[in-house]
CSV table of C-alpha atoms and ligand atoms in Angstrom, one decimal:
chain,number,residue,atom,x,y,z
Y,30,MET,CA,-39.5,69.5,24.9
Y,31,SER,CA,-42.6,68.7,26.8
Y,32,THR,CA,-44.3,71.9,29.4
Y,33,THR,CA,-44.6,69.2,31.9
Y,34,ASN,CA,-42.8,67.7,34.6
Y,35,ARG,CA,-44.1,64.5,35.7
Y,36,GLN,CA,-43.1,63.2,39.1
Y,37,TRP,CA,-44.1,60.2,41.2
Y,38,ILE,CA,-44.8,61.9,45.1
Y,39,LEU,CA,-44.8,59.9,48.4
Y,40,ARG,CA,-48.2,59.8,49.5
Y,41,SER,CA,-47.7,56.8,52.2
Y,42,ARG,CA,-45.3,55.0,53.6
Y,43,PRO,CA,-45.6,51.4,52.0
Y,44,LYS,CA,-46.6,48.9,54.1
Y,45,GLY,CA,-44.9,45.4,52.7
Y,46,LEU,CA,-44.7,46.2,48.7
Y,47,LEU,CA,-45.8,49.1,47.6
Y,48,ALA,CA,-49.6,49.8,47.5
Y,49,PRO,CA,-51.1,51.4,44.7
Y,50,GLY,CA,-51.0,55.5,45.6
Y,51,ASP,CA,-48.5,54.7,48.1
Y,52,LEU,CA,-46.8,57.1,45.0
Y,53,GLN,CA,-48.6,59.5,43.5
Y,54,LEU,CA,-48.2,61.4,39.9
Y,55,THR,CA,-48.2,64.4,39.8
Y,56,GLU,CA,-47.6,67.1,36.9
Y,57,SER,CA,-45.8,70.6,37.8
Y,58,PRO,CA,-44.6,73.2,34.9
Y,59,ILE,CA,-40.8,72.4,34.1
Y,60,PRO,CA,-38.6,74.4,36.5
Y,61,THR,CA,-36.3,77.9,35.2
Y,62,ILE,CA,-33.1,78.3,36.3
Y,63,GLY,CA,-30.7,80.9,37.8
Y,64,ASP,CA,-26.9,81.2,37.5
Y,65,GLY,CA,-24.9,78.7,39.0
Y,66,GLN,CA,-27.8,76.3,38.1
Y,67,ALA,CA,-28.2,73.5,34.7
Y,68,LEU,CA,-31.5,72.0,33.7
Y,69,ALA,CA,-31.4,68.2,32.8
Y,70,ARG,CA,-34.4,65.8,31.4
Y,71,VAL,CA,-34.3,62.4,33.4
Y,72,LEU,CA,-33.8,59.6,30.4
Y,73,TYR,CA,-33.6,56.2,32.7
Y,74,LEU,CA,-34.1,55.9,36.2
Y,75,SER,CA,-31.6,53.9,38.5
Y,76,MET,CA,-34.2,51.2,40.9
Y,77,ASP,CA,-32.5,50.6,44.1
Y,78,PRO,CA,-33.5,48.5,46.6
Y,79,THR,CA,-32.5,51.6,49.2
Y,80,MET,CA,-35.4,53.1,47.9
Y,81,ARG,CA,-37.7,51.2,50.1
Y,82,GLY,CA,-36.1,52.2,53.3
Y,83,TRP,CA,-35.8,55.5,52.1
Y,84,MET,CA,-40.0,55.5,51.9
Y,85,ALA,CA,-39.7,54.5,55.5
Y,86,ARG,CA,-37.7,55.2,57.9
Y,87,ASP,CA,-34.6,57.3,58.6
Y,88,THR,CA,-31.7,55.4,57.4
Y,89,TYR,CA,-28.2,57.2,56.7
Y,90,LEU,CA,-30.2,59.6,54.7
Y,91,PRO,CA,-33.4,61.4,55.8
Y,92,ALA,CA,-36.6,59.7,55.4
Y,93,VAL,CA,-38.5,61.2,52.2
Y,94,ALA,CA,-41.1,63.4,53.2
Y,95,ILE,CA,-45.3,63.0,52.7
Y,96,GLY,CA,-45.4,65.0,49.8
Y,97,GLU,CA,-42.1,65.1,48.3
Y,98,VAL,CA,-41.1,63.8,45.1
Y,99,MET,CA,-39.4,60.0,45.8
Y,100,ARG,CA,-35.7,60.4,46.0
Y,101,GLY,CA,-33.3,58.3,43.6
Y,102,GLY,CA,-30.9,57.8,41.0
Y,103,GLY,CA,-31.5,58.5,37.5
Y,104,LEU,CA,-29.2,59.5,33.9
Y,105,ALA,CA,-30.3,62.7,32.6
Y,106,GLU,CA,-29.3,65.1,29.9
Y,107,VAL,CA,-28.8,68.5,30.3
Y,108,VAL,CA,-30.8,70.9,27.9
Y,109,GLU,CA,-30.3,74.0,29.5
Y,110,SER,CA,-27.3,75.3,32.0
Y,111,ARG,CA,-25.8,78.5,33.7
Y,112,HIS,CA,-23.9,75.8,35.5
Y,113,PRO,CA,-20.1,76.3,35.7
Y,114,GLN,CA,-19.4,72.5,34.7
Y,115,PHE,CA,-22.5,71.9,32.9
Y,116,LYS,CA,-23.4,72.5,29.4
Y,117,LYS,CA,-26.2,71.3,26.9
Y,118,GLY,CA,-26.3,68.3,25.6
Y,119,ASP,CA,-24.1,66.4,28.5
Y,120,LYS,CA,-24.9,63.1,30.3
Y,121,ILE,CA,-25.2,62.9,33.7
Y,122,VAL,CA,-25.8,61.2,36.2
Y,123,GLY,CA,-26.5,61.4,39.7
Y,124,LEU,CA,-30.1,61.7,41.9
Y,125,THR,CA,-32.4,63.2,40.2
Y,126,GLY,CA,-35.0,61.9,42.2
Y,127,MET,CA,-38.4,59.7,39.9
Y,128,GLN,CA,-39.4,62.9,37.6
Y,129,ASP,CA,-39.4,64.5,34.1
Y,130,TYR,CA,-36.8,67.1,34.5
Y,131,VAL,CA,-34.4,68.2,37.5
Y,132,VAL,CA,-32.6,71.4,38.4
Y,133,ILE,CA,-28.8,70.7,38.6
Y,134,ASP,CA,-27.2,72.9,41.7
Y,135,ALA,CA,-24.0,74.3,41.6
Y,136,GLN,CA,-23.7,74.1,45.3
Y,137,SER,CA,-25.8,70.6,45.8
Y,138,LYS,CA,-25.1,68.4,49.1
Y,139,PHE,CA,-24.3,65.7,46.3
Y,140,PRO,CA,-22.5,66.0,42.9
Y,141,PHE,CA,-23.6,65.2,40.0
Y,142,GLN,CA,-21.0,63.3,37.8
Y,143,LYS,CA,-20.4,63.6,34.2
Y,144,ALA,CA,-21.2,60.0,32.8
Y,145,PRO,CA,-18.6,59.9,30.1
Y,146,ASN,CA,-18.7,59.2,26.0
Y,147,ILE,CA,-17.1,55.8,25.3
Y,148,PRO,CA,-17.8,54.7,21.8
Y,149,PHE,CA,-19.7,51.0,21.6
Y,150,VAL,CA,-20.9,51.9,25.5
Y,151,SER,CA,-24.4,52.2,26.0
Y,152,ASP,CA,-24.6,55.0,29.3
Y,153,THR,CA,-26.8,53.3,31.4
Y,154,VAL,CA,-23.3,51.0,32.2
Y,155,PHE,CA,-23.1,54.6,34.2
Y,156,LEU,CA,-25.8,53.5,36.7
Y,157,GLY,CA,-25.2,49.3,36.9
Y,158,VAL,CA,-21.9,48.4,36.2
Y,159,LEU,CA,-19.5,51.3,36.5
Y,160,GLY,CA,-22.5,53.3,38.2
Y,161,MET,CA,-23.6,53.1,41.5
Y,162,THR,CA,-24.0,49.4,41.7
Y,163,GLY,CA,-20.7,47.9,40.7
Y,164,LEU,CA,-19.2,50.7,42.4
Y,165,THR,CA,-20.6,48.7,45.3
Y,166,ALA,CA,-19.7,45.8,44.8
Y,167,TYR,CA,-15.7,46.7,44.2
Y,168,PHE,CA,-15.6,48.7,47.5
Y,169,GLY,CA,-17.4,45.8,49.2
Y,170,MET,CA,-14.6,43.1,47.6
Y,171,MET,CA,-12.0,45.4,47.4
Y,172,GLU,CA,-12.2,47.0,50.6
Y,173,VAL,CA,-13.6,45.0,52.9
Y,174,ALA,CA,-13.5,41.0,51.9
Y,175,LYS,CA,-10.0,41.5,49.8
Y,176,PRO,CA,-10.1,38.3,48.1
Y,177,GLN,CA,-7.2,35.8,48.1
Y,178,LYS,CA,-6.7,33.3,45.7
Y,179,GLY,CA,-8.5,29.5,46.3
Y,180,GLU,CA,-11.1,31.3,48.2
Y,181,THR,CA,-14.2,30.1,49.2
Y,182,LEU,CA,-16.5,33.2,48.1
Y,183,VAL,CA,-19.9,33.1,48.1
Y,184,VAL,CA,-22.3,35.2,47.0
Y,185,SER,CA,-26.6,36.3,47.6
Y,186,ALA,CA,-27.9,38.1,45.3
Y,187,ALA,CA,-26.1,37.2,43.0
Y,188,ALA,CA,-27.7,37.8,39.7
Y,189,GLY,CA,-28.4,41.3,40.5
Y,190,ALA,CA,-26.8,43.9,39.8
Y,191,THR,CA,-24.1,44.8,43.5
Y,192,GLY,CA,-24.1,40.9,43.2
Y,193,SER,CA,-23.9,39.8,40.0
Y,194,VAL,CA,-20.5,42.5,39.7
Y,195,ALA,CA,-19.1,41.4,43.5
Y,196,GLY,CA,-19.1,37.5,42.3
Y,197,GLN,CA,-16.9,38.5,39.2
Y,198,ILE,CA,-13.7,40.3,41.2
Y,199,GLY,CA,-14.0,37.8,43.1
Y,200,LYS,CA,-13.3,35.6,40.4
Y,201,ILE,CA,-10.8,37.8,38.3
Y,202,HIS,CA,-8.9,37.8,42.1
Y,203,GLY,CA,-8.3,33.4,41.7
Y,204,CYS,CA,-11.4,32.7,44.5
Y,205,ARG,CA,-14.3,29.3,44.0
Y,206,VAL,CA,-17.5,31.8,43.4
Y,207,VAL,CA,-21.1,30.3,44.4
Y,208,GLY,CA,-24.1,32.5,44.1
Y,209,ILE,CA,-26.9,32.1,45.6
Y,210,VAL,CA,-30.1,33.2,43.5
Y,211,GLY,CA,-34.0,33.2,43.2
Y,212,SER,CA,-34.5,30.7,39.7
Y,213,ASP,CA,-33.2,28.4,37.7
Y,214,GLU,CA,-32.2,31.2,35.1
Y,215,LYS,CA,-30.7,33.0,37.4
Y,216,CYS,CA,-28.4,30.1,37.8
Y,217,ALA,CA,-27.6,29.1,34.4
Y,218,TRP,CA,-27.3,32.8,33.5
Y,219,LEU,CA,-23.7,32.9,36.7
Y,220,THR,CA,-22.2,30.0,35.9
Y,221,CYS,CA,-23.0,29.2,31.8
Y,222,GLU,CA,-21.8,33.1,31.3
Y,223,LEU,CA,-20.3,34.9,34.2
Y,224,GLY,CA,-17.9,31.8,35.4
Y,225,PHE,CA,-19.2,31.3,38.9
Y,226,ASP,CA,-18.1,27.6,39.6
Y,227,ALA,CA,-21.3,27.0,41.2
Y,228,ALA,CA,-25.1,28.5,42.1
Y,229,VAL,CA,-27.8,27.4,43.8
Y,230,ASN,CA,-31.3,28.0,43.9
Y,231,TYR,CA,-32.5,29.0,47.9
Y,232,LYS,CA,-36.0,28.1,46.7
Y,233,HIS,CA,-35.4,24.5,45.8
Y,234,PRO,CA,-36.0,22.5,49.7
Y,235,ASP,CA,-32.4,21.0,49.1
Y,236,TRP,CA,-30.9,24.2,48.2
Y,237,LYS,CA,-29.1,23.9,51.9
Y,238,GLU,CA,-27.0,20.2,50.9
Y,239,LYS,CA,-26.7,21.7,47.7
Y,240,LEU,CA,-24.4,25.2,48.8
Y,241,VAL,CA,-22.6,22.9,50.7
Y,242,ALA,CA,-21.9,20.3,48.1
Y,243,ALA,CA,-21.2,23.3,46.1
Y,244,THR,CA,-18.5,24.7,49.2
Y,245,PRO,CA,-17.1,20.5,49.5
Y,246,LYS,CA,-13.9,23.7,51.5
Y,247,GLY,CA,-16.4,25.4,53.3
Y,248,ILE,CA,-16.4,29.7,52.8
Y,249,ASP,CA,-14.2,32.0,53.5
Y,250,ILE,CA,-15.7,35.2,52.5
Y,251,ASN,CA,-19.8,36.2,52.7
Y,252,TYR,CA,-20.2,39.3,50.2
Y,253,GLU,CA,-24.2,39.1,51.8
Y,254,ASN,CA,-27.3,41.0,50.4
Y,255,VAL,CA,-30.0,39.5,51.7
Y,256,GLY,CA,-29.9,38.7,55.1
Y,257,GLY,CA,-31.7,35.9,56.9
Y,258,GLU,CA,-32.4,32.4,56.6
Y,259,VAL,CA,-30.5,32.8,53.5
Y,260,MET,CA,-27.3,34.5,55.3
Y,261,GLN,CA,-27.7,32.2,58.7
Y,262,THR,CA,-26.9,29.3,56.3
Y,263,VAL,CA,-24.0,31.2,54.6
Y,264,LEU,CA,-22.7,31.8,58.0
Y,265,ASN,CA,-23.4,28.1,59.3
Y,266,ARG,CA,-21.0,27.3,56.5
Y,267,MET,CA,-18.3,29.6,57.6
Y,268,ASN,CA,-14.8,28.7,58.2
Y,269,LEU,CA,-12.5,29.4,61.2
Y,270,TYR,CA,-11.5,34.0,60.3
Y,271,GLY,CA,-13.6,34.1,57.9
Y,272,ARG,CA,-15.4,38.1,56.5
Y,273,VAL,CA,-18.3,39.3,56.1
Y,274,VAL,CA,-19.4,41.5,53.9
Y,275,VAL,CA,-22.5,43.1,55.1
Y,276,CYS,CA,-23.4,45.0,51.1
Y,277,GLY,CA,-27.5,45.1,52.0
Y,278,LEU,CA,-29.9,42.5,54.3
Y,279,ILE,CA,-32.5,43.1,51.7
Y,280,SER,CA,-35.4,40.0,52.9
Y,281,ALA,CA,-36.2,42.3,55.5
Y,282,TYR,CA,-36.9,45.8,53.9
Y,283,ASN,CA,-40.3,45.7,53.2
Y,284,SER,CA,-41.0,44.6,57.1
Y,285,GLU,CA,-40.8,47.0,60.1
Y,286,ASP,CA,-39.7,44.3,62.2
Y,287,VAL,CA,-35.9,45.2,62.6
Y,288,ARG,CA,-35.2,41.4,64.0
Y,289,LEU,CA,-35.4,39.9,60.8
Y,290,MET,CA,-32.4,41.7,60.2
Y,291,SER,CA,-30.2,39.5,62.7
Y,292,ALA,CA,-28.0,36.7,62.5
Y,293,ASN,CA,-27.0,34.3,65.2
Y,294,LEU,CA,-23.7,36.1,66.1
Y,295,GLY,CA,-22.6,33.0,68.9
Y,296,LEU,CA,-21.0,31.5,65.1
Y,297,ALA,CA,-19.3,35.0,65.1
Y,298,ILE,CA,-17.3,34.1,68.2
Y,299,ILE,CA,-17.0,30.3,67.5
Y,300,LYS,CA,-15.7,30.9,63.5
Y,301,ARG,CA,-13.9,34.2,65.3
Y,302,LEU,CA,-16.3,36.1,62.0
Y,303,LYS,CA,-14.7,39.5,61.3
Y,304,ILE,CA,-18.7,40.8,60.2
Y,305,GLN,CA,-18.0,44.5,58.0
Y,306,GLY,CA,-20.7,46.9,57.1
Y,307,PHE,CA,-19.8,49.6,55.0
Y,308,LEU,CA,-21.5,52.2,52.1
Y,309,VAL,CA,-20.8,52.5,49.2
Y,310,ILE,CA,-21.0,56.1,50.2
Y,311,ASP,CA,-17.9,56.5,51.7
Y,312,TYR,CA,-15.9,55.9,49.1
Y,313,ALA,CA,-17.2,58.6,46.9
Y,314,SER,CA,-13.5,60.6,46.0
Y,315,ARG,CA,-12.2,57.5,45.2
Y,316,PHE,CA,-15.5,56.5,42.6
Y,317,THR,CA,-13.2,57.8,39.5
Y,318,ASP,CA,-10.1,55.4,39.8
Y,319,ALA,CA,-12.8,52.4,40.9
Y,320,ALA,CA,-14.8,52.8,37.8
Y,321,MET,CA,-11.0,53.1,35.7
Y,322,GLU,CA,-10.6,49.9,36.7
Y,323,LEU,CA,-13.9,48.7,36.6
Y,324,GLY,CA,-14.1,49.2,32.9
Y,325,LYS,CA,-10.9,48.1,32.2
Y,326,TRP,CA,-12.1,45.3,33.5
Y,327,LYS,CA,-15.6,44.6,31.5
Y,328,MET,CA,-12.9,46.0,28.1
Y,329,MET,CA,-10.9,42.9,28.6
Y,330,GLY,CA,-14.3,41.0,29.3
Y,331,MET,CA,-13.5,40.1,33.1
Y,332,LEU,CA,-16.6,42.1,33.8
Y,333,LYS,CA,-19.9,40.7,32.3
Y,334,ASP,CA,-23.2,43.2,33.1
Y,335,ARG,CA,-27.0,43.1,32.2
Y,336,GLN,CA,-30.0,45.4,32.3
Y,337,THR,CA,-33.5,44.2,33.0
Y,338,VAL,CA,-34.9,47.7,31.7
Y,339,VAL,CA,-38.5,48.3,32.1
Y,340,GLU,CA,-39.7,50.9,29.8
Y,341,GLY,CA,-42.2,54.0,30.8
Y,342,PHE,CA,-42.2,56.6,33.7
Y,343,GLU,CA,-45.5,55.7,34.5
Y,344,LYS,CA,-44.8,51.9,35.4
Y,345,ALA,CA,-41.6,53.1,37.9
Y,346,PRO,CA,-43.4,52.1,41.9
Y,347,GLU,CA,-44.4,48.3,39.6
Y,348,ALA,CA,-40.5,48.2,39.1
Y,349,ILE,CA,-39.8,48.7,42.9
Y,350,ASN,CA,-41.2,46.0,43.2
Y,351,MET,CA,-39.9,44.0,41.2
Y,352,LEU,CA,-36.4,44.2,42.8
Y,353,PHE,CA,-38.2,42.9,46.2
Y,354,ASN,CA,-40.2,40.1,43.9
Y,355,GLY,CA,-37.0,38.8,41.8
Y,356,GLU,CA,-38.0,40.1,38.7
Y,357,ASN,CA,-34.7,41.8,37.8
Y,358,ILE,CA,-31.7,40.2,36.3
Y,359,GLY,CA,-28.7,42.1,36.7
Y,360,LYS,CA,-29.2,46.3,36.7
Y,361,LEU,CA,-32.8,47.4,37.2
Y,362,ILE,CA,-34.0,50.7,34.9
Y,363,VAL,CA,-36.7,52.1,34.1
Y,364,LYS,CA,-36.3,54.2,30.3
Y,365,ILE,CA,-38.9,57.1,30.6
T,16,NAP,N1,-23.7,49.2,51.1
T,16,NAP,C1,-23.9,49.4,50.5
T,16,NAP,O1,-23.6,50.9,50.3
T,16,NAP,C2,-24.9,49.0,49.1
T,16,NAP,C3,-25.1,49.8,48.0
T,16,NAP,C4,-26.3,49.0,46.9
T,16,NAP,C5,-26.4,48.6,47.0
T,16,NAP,N2,-26.5,47.5,48.3
T,16,NAP,C6,-27.3,46.6,48.5
T,16,NAP,O2,-26.8,45.5,47.7
T,16,NAP,C7,-28.0,44.8,47.7
T,16,NAP,C8,-29.0,44.3,46.1
T,16,NAP,O3,-29.0,45.7,45.9
T,16,NAP,P1,-29.0,45.4,44.0
T,16,NAP,O4,-29.4,47.4,43.8
T,16,NAP,O5,-27.7,45.2,43.8
T,16,NAP,O6,-30.6,44.7,43.5
T,16,NAP,P2,-30.5,43.5,43.0
T,16,NAP,O7,-29.6,42.6,43.2
T,16,NAP,O8,-30.5,43.8,41.4
T,16,NAP,O9,-32.2,43.5,43.1
T,16,NAP,C9,-32.7,42.9,44.2
T,16,NAP,C10,-32.2,40.8,43.9
T,16,NAP,O10,-32.4,40.3,45.4
T,16,NAP,C11,-33.0,39.6,45.4
T,16,NAP,N3,-33.8,39.4,46.5
T,16,NAP,C12,-35.2,40.0,46.9
T,16,NAP,N4,-35.8,39.6,48.0
T,16,NAP,C13,-35.2,38.0,48.2
T,16,NAP,C14,-35.8,38.0,49.5
T,16,NAP,N5,-36.4,38.5,50.3
T,16,NAP,N6,-34.4,37.2,49.8
T,16,NAP,C15,-33.7,36.5,49.2
T,16,NAP,N7,-33.4,37.5,48.1
T,16,NAP,C16,-34.0,38.7,47.9
T,16,NAP,C17,-33.8,39.7,44.6
T,16,NAP,O11,-33.2,38.4,43.6
T,16,NAP,P3,-33.2,36.5,43.5
T,16,NAP,O12,-34.6,37.0,42.6
T,16,NAP,O13,-31.8,36.3,43.5
T,16,NAP,O14,-34.0,36.2,45.0
T,16,NAP,C18,-34.0,40.4,43.7
T,16,NAP,O15,-33.2,40.4,42.3
T,16,NAP,C19,-29.4,45.1,48.7
T,16,NAP,O16,-29.3,44.7,49.6
T,16,NAP,C20,-29.1,46.6,48.3
T,16,NAP,O17,-29.5,46.8,49.8
T,16,NAP,C21,-25.6,48.3,49.4
């Protein structure tokens, strides 16, 4: 066991993509624990677009303060415990922060969950398909979209951690599913491996025509992860009484201009659309049951997942930018 705790500290609020120096690598002693606490060594960091918002401003959580360890999710292993729930060797997931070691407190506002030990299943699924992004897709689809057989579902950022699961849940429920993504490789993954009916690369000049061709009966459900022009193009194609699940608006996260978050809501009136945003954390009391259902679909081969793994704690800031450059397929994680 090393003697220092490496930490990424927020030094300045990024303008656009993260620049060198926005996060600074520091070292401090490994913390000691008291009664009701455990010490865990972080094994993997979860890279999430929301981290960019946490660096910039108050959102559904307060902004990370300048000088604080950068907030982030992770998978960690308990190395010492005086905690009532966790023993040495347990793998746990939660807000570890971007650091080597985290103290888990029984009184914590954001409790950690134990990652069950399932034979032949990698622990990292609890950061992706059976973790926060899989759960986001689950609740966005099951509670907000409520897909019906024969409906057409369009998912943006469809080859990402959340979008790939949302689309597959649509297939499980008998929808025609079309993904919007930023590369031909991602299109091929969706249609050849995940069973999407069609996929469109928004970086091709004729993508809007291709989207029309891929949705001959219009669009009933838009699972929106991107916003901006992508969302507007999908809204133009929505059917009367369609549902729009606003999961995320990643195209606007690197900007201070909140107008980028908006769309032509006149269409909501003309098409009588139901538009609903949601936050996965609102469903925390139901995470275990939802993860069981996702796990069942995964075991039955109805839900496939993929990870993009960046090796090395020191690469974490660059990894955050990969989310905005579209360099990940499936769940993006950093192996420490
Ligand atoms: N509401 C909630 O509770 C909740 C929870 C988790 C995540 N989310 C949201 O879900 C969305 C996906 O998150 P994730 O963690 O699963 O990330 P992800 O989809 O695995 O990665 C982000 C992807 O977004 C696409 N993207 C980035 N910038 C873009 C742009 N300007 N235009 C179009 N596409 C762009 C990229 O793919 P391409 O190559 O296809 O461009 C990139 O790979 C985000 O909006 C996130 O904020 C919401």
